[in-house]
Short mmCIF file of C-alpha atoms in Angstrom, two decimals:
data_model
loop_
_atom_site.label_atom_id
_atom_site.label_comp_id
_atom_site.label_asym_id
_atom_site.label_seq_id
_atom_site.Cartn_x
_atom_site.Cartn_y
_atom_site.Cartn_z
CA ALA A 1 14.24 -4.44 9.11
CA GLN A 2 13.92 -3.29 5.55
CA SER A 3 13.54 0.28 4.34
CA VAL A 4 12.55 1.85 1.04
CA SER A 5 13.61 5.18 -0.38
CA GLN A 6 11.89 6.95 -3.25
CA HIS A 7 14.06 9.87 -4.28
CA ASN A 8 11.61 11.87 -6.30
CA HIS A 9 8.80 13.31 -4.22
CA HIS A 10 7.07 15.16 -7.00
CA VAL A 11 7.67 14.75 -10.72
CA ILE A 12 6.03 16.94 -13.33
CA LEU A 13 6.13 15.88 -16.98
CA SER A 14 4.47 16.79 -20.23
CA GLU A 15 2.54 14.16 -22.14
CA ALA A 16 4.73 11.86 -24.24
CA ALA A 17 7.76 12.47 -22.04
CA SER A 18 9.63 9.47 -20.68
CA LEU A 19 9.36 8.58 -17.04
CA GLU A 20 11.76 7.05 -14.56
CA LEU A 21 10.98 6.94 -10.85
CA GLY A 22 13.70 5.86 -8.50
CA CYS A 23 13.35 3.26 -5.77
CA ASN A 24 16.13 1.94 -3.56
CA TYR A 25 15.75 -0.48 -0.72
CA SER A 26 17.81 -1.62 2.19
CA TYR A 27 17.67 -5.26 3.29
CA GLY A 28 20.25 -7.97 3.78
CA GLY A 29 18.36 -10.86 2.21
CA THR A 30 16.30 -11.66 -0.84
CA VAL A 31 13.23 -9.58 -1.48
CA ASN A 32 10.07 -9.33 -3.48
CA LEU A 33 9.58 -5.92 -5.07
CA PHE A 34 6.44 -4.10 -6.09
CA TRP A 35 5.20 -0.88 -7.60
CA TYR A 36 1.72 0.31 -6.77
CA VAL A 37 -0.25 3.19 -8.25
CA GLN A 38 -2.88 5.28 -6.50
CA TYR A 39 -5.03 7.40 -8.81
CA PRO A 40 -6.58 10.52 -7.25
CA GLY A 41 -9.20 9.55 -4.71
CA GLN A 42 -8.72 5.83 -5.26
CA HIS A 43 -7.06 2.88 -3.57
CA LEU A 44 -3.66 1.39 -4.35
CA GLN A 45 -3.45 -0.98 -7.28
CA LEU A 46 -0.59 -3.28 -8.16
CA LEU A 47 1.33 -2.08 -11.24
CA LEU A 48 3.99 -4.76 -11.38
CA LYS A 49 6.02 -7.10 -9.23
CA TYR A 50 9.31 -8.92 -9.16
CA PHE A 51 10.14 -11.99 -7.11
CA SER A 52 12.50 -14.03 -9.27
CA GLY A 53 13.71 -14.61 -12.83
CA ASP A 54 14.09 -11.90 -15.44
CA PRO A 55 15.00 -8.68 -13.61
CA LEU A 56 13.13 -6.61 -16.19
CA VAL A 57 9.45 -6.91 -15.44
CA LYS A 58 6.56 -5.52 -17.39
CA GLY A 59 3.36 -4.40 -15.80
CA ILE A 60 0.06 -2.93 -16.78
CA LYS A 61 -0.42 0.25 -18.82
CA GLY A 62 3.01 0.14 -20.43
CA PHE A 63 5.01 0.37 -17.22
CA GLU A 64 8.16 -1.65 -16.60
CA ALA A 65 10.74 -1.86 -13.86
CA GLU A 66 14.24 -3.22 -13.62
CA PHE A 67 15.65 -4.91 -10.56
CA ILE A 68 19.36 -4.21 -10.21
CA LYS A 69 20.51 -6.32 -7.30
CA SER A 70 23.94 -4.74 -7.02
CA LYS A 71 22.37 -1.31 -6.65
CA PHE A 72 19.44 -2.42 -4.49
CA SER A 73 17.23 -0.59 -6.94
CA PHE A 74 13.91 -1.20 -8.63
CA ASN A 75 13.23 1.84 -10.80
CA LEU A 76 9.93 2.30 -12.58
CA ARG A 77 9.90 3.38 -16.23
CA LYS A 78 7.48 4.27 -18.95
CA PRO A 79 8.63 5.47 -22.38
CA SER A 80 5.76 7.87 -23.00
CA VAL A 81 3.44 9.09 -20.24
CA GLN A 82 -0.15 10.13 -20.65
CA TRP A 83 -2.25 12.60 -18.72
CA SER A 84 -4.11 9.65 -17.19
CA ASP A 85 -0.87 8.51 -15.53
CA THR A 86 -1.19 11.37 -13.07
CA ALA A 87 -1.16 9.57 -9.73
CA GLU A 88 0.82 8.67 -6.64
CA TYR A 89 3.34 5.85 -7.13
CA PHE A 90 4.59 3.66 -4.30
CA CYS A 91 7.49 1.26 -4.29
CA ALA A 92 7.26 -1.61 -1.78
CA VAL A 93 9.60 -4.32 -0.56
CA THR A 94 8.78 -7.63 1.11
CA PRO A 95 11.46 -9.97 2.49
CA SER A 96 11.20 -13.30 0.70
CA ASN A 97 11.80 -15.38 3.81
CA THR A 98 8.82 -14.24 5.82
CA ASN A 99 5.62 -16.20 5.94
CA ALA A 100 3.42 -13.19 6.10
CA GLY A 101 4.59 -10.82 3.42
CA LYS A 102 5.15 -7.73 5.52
CA SER A 103 5.66 -4.97 2.97
CA THR A 104 7.48 -1.75 3.62
CA PHE A 105 6.32 1.09 1.41
CA GLY A 106 8.29 4.08 0.23
CA ASP A 107 6.94 7.55 0.89
CA GLY A 108 5.52 7.76 -2.60
CA THR A 109 6.15 9.91 -5.67
CA THR A 110 3.49 12.22 -6.97
CA LEU A 111 3.47 12.25 -10.75
CA THR A 112 1.72 15.10 -12.52
CA VAL A 113 1.41 14.84 -16.28
CA LYS A 114 0.50 18.06 -18.06
CA PRO A 115 -1.66 17.71 -21.17
CA ASP B 1 -17.19 -9.01 -7.76
CA THR B 2 -15.56 -6.65 -5.26
CA ALA B 3 -12.28 -8.19 -4.15
CA VAL B 4 -11.60 -6.22 -0.97
CA SER B 5 -14.41 -4.16 0.47
CA GLN B 6 -14.52 -1.77 3.39
CA THR B 7 -17.33 -0.09 5.24
CA PRO B 8 -17.96 2.68 5.77
CA LYS B 9 -16.28 4.68 3.03
CA TYR B 10 -16.51 7.90 5.02
CA LEU B 11 -16.65 8.30 8.77
CA VAL B 12 -17.01 11.66 10.50
CA THR B 13 -17.11 11.63 14.27
CA GLN B 14 -16.32 13.60 17.40
CA MET B 15 -13.22 13.26 19.55
CA GLY B 16 -13.60 10.67 22.27
CA ASN B 17 -16.01 8.46 20.36
CA ASP B 18 -15.45 4.78 19.56
CA LYS B 19 -15.81 3.60 15.98
CA SER B 20 -15.27 0.47 13.89
CA ILE B 21 -14.28 -0.13 10.29
CA LYS B 22 -15.06 -3.43 8.62
CA CYS B 23 -13.12 -5.21 5.89
CA GLU B 24 -13.94 -8.27 3.87
CA GLN B 25 -12.09 -10.01 1.04
CA ASN B 26 -13.41 -12.66 -1.31
CA LEU B 27 -10.08 -13.57 -2.91
CA GLY B 28 -9.37 -16.60 -0.74
CA HIS B 29 -6.31 -14.90 0.73
CA ASP B 30 -5.09 -15.90 4.15
CA THR B 31 -3.31 -12.69 5.13
CA MET B 32 -4.98 -9.35 5.76
CA TYR B 33 -3.59 -5.95 6.71
CA TRP B 34 -4.57 -2.53 7.97
CA TYR B 35 -2.70 0.54 6.75
CA LYS B 36 -2.99 4.19 7.68
CA GLN B 37 -2.41 6.85 5.02
CA ASP B 38 -1.96 10.36 6.34
CA SER B 39 -2.57 13.67 4.61
CA LYS B 40 0.90 13.57 3.02
CA LYS B 41 0.05 10.20 1.46
CA PHE B 42 2.54 8.32 3.63
CA LEU B 43 1.41 4.73 3.98
CA LYS B 44 2.15 2.90 7.21
CA ILE B 45 1.28 -0.65 8.12
CA MET B 46 -0.59 -1.02 11.38
CA PHE B 47 -1.54 -4.69 11.69
CA SER B 48 -1.39 -7.93 9.79
CA TYR B 49 -3.29 -11.16 10.37
CA ASN B 50 -2.41 -14.53 8.89
CA ASN B 51 -5.10 -17.21 9.21
CA LYS B 52 -6.82 -15.18 11.93
CA GLU B 53 -3.61 -14.84 13.90
CA LEU B 54 -2.00 -11.48 14.61
CA ILE B 55 1.50 -11.50 13.15
CA ILE B 56 2.36 -7.85 12.67
CA ASN B 57 1.57 -5.23 15.24
CA GLU B 58 3.43 -2.01 14.55
CA THR B 59 3.76 0.79 17.03
CA VAL B 60 0.13 1.70 17.21
CA PRO B 61 -1.73 3.10 20.25
CA ASN B 62 -3.66 0.55 22.30
CA ARG B 63 -6.81 2.40 21.33
CA PHE B 64 -6.62 0.55 18.03
CA SER B 65 -7.71 -3.06 18.21
CA PRO B 66 -8.02 -5.35 15.21
CA LYS B 67 -10.27 -8.41 15.19
CA SER B 68 -10.33 -11.21 12.68
CA PRO B 69 -13.39 -13.45 13.09
CA ASP B 70 -12.30 -15.53 10.09
CA LYS B 71 -9.78 -15.45 7.24
CA ALA B 72 -12.00 -13.31 5.07
CA HIS B 73 -12.65 -10.54 7.59
CA LEU B 74 -10.47 -8.10 9.47
CA ASN B 75 -12.15 -5.34 11.42
CA LEU B 76 -10.57 -2.35 13.11
CA HIS B 77 -11.99 -0.87 16.27
CA ILE B 78 -10.79 2.49 17.52
CA ASN B 79 -11.49 3.73 21.06
CA SER B 80 -11.41 7.31 22.28
CA LEU B 81 -10.79 8.85 18.88
CA GLU B 82 -8.30 11.73 18.68
CA LEU B 83 -7.78 14.45 16.10
CA GLY B 84 -4.56 12.77 14.96
CA ASP B 85 -6.47 9.65 14.00
CA SER B 86 -7.91 11.51 11.02
CA ALA B 87 -6.58 9.70 7.95
CA VAL B 88 -7.55 7.22 5.27
CA TYR B 89 -7.44 3.63 6.48
CA PHE B 90 -6.86 0.92 3.92
CA CYS B 91 -7.46 -2.75 4.33
CA ALA B 92 -5.49 -5.14 2.12
CA SER B 93 -5.09 -8.86 1.61
CA SER B 94 -2.59 -11.24 0.07
CA HIS B 95 -1.60 -14.85 -0.06
CA THR B 96 0.90 -15.94 2.56
CA ALA B 97 4.42 -14.80 1.62
CA GLY B 98 2.94 -12.01 -0.47
CA THR B 99 4.71 -12.82 -3.72
CA GLY B 100 1.59 -11.88 -5.60
CA GLY B 101 1.39 -8.47 -4.04
CA GLN B 102 -1.41 -7.04 -1.95
CA PHE B 103 -4.92 -6.15 -2.98
CA PHE B 104 -6.26 -3.01 -1.38
CA GLY B 105 -9.74 -2.00 -0.39
CA PRO B 106 -11.23 1.37 -1.39
CA GLY B 107 -10.25 2.99 1.90
CA THR B 108 -12.18 4.57 4.76
CA ARG B 109 -11.70 8.30 5.19
CA LEU B 110 -11.93 8.99 8.91
CA THR B 111 -12.38 12.58 10.05
CA VAL B 112 -12.27 13.32 13.76
CA LEU B 113 -13.69 16.70 14.74
#
């Protein structure tokens, strides 16, 4: 079974600061990787995804993530955060060889951006 | 235009009652899920259905029973509600294999008194 670890539980930044949220996974095979965002009081929305090709993927709202296979990592980055980025961020992993896409989610990172 | 919808949005009930949450998706996906998000925001999968067939059934009490009448619907029935069932329940859907990621519903906040 796969597992996902998000190292930062709570990150506090000022506006315009750069962001990097860590995500490491554990699984013996190939995986699909995702980052989701949950704004306060809302549901999860897909930020970006990786399943093959260029390991640097770009998502919505200026976010990007890099898949480093040798490190089993898929860290989320944004060069300059805004107050509106305050949210909960979840990394998720899905084994590529399943026919049902069972995702395992990390415990989430709460990002607070101070204006 | 709603992709994944859930009803009700809020549910407040007494311990011991039975309640249901409904989920519908209009994205043409063939896989649907139920997740539970607790007060610490931890998100845990409960069930997954693919083409109306149960394929994931995590360690969940038997009081929880999912039902999928067709590919577009996945309902969750909970018997004999307990205080610990209080949480936000999210429905989600995806294409088989999930390479496109999952689309989540707005959530149902269940409060058991």
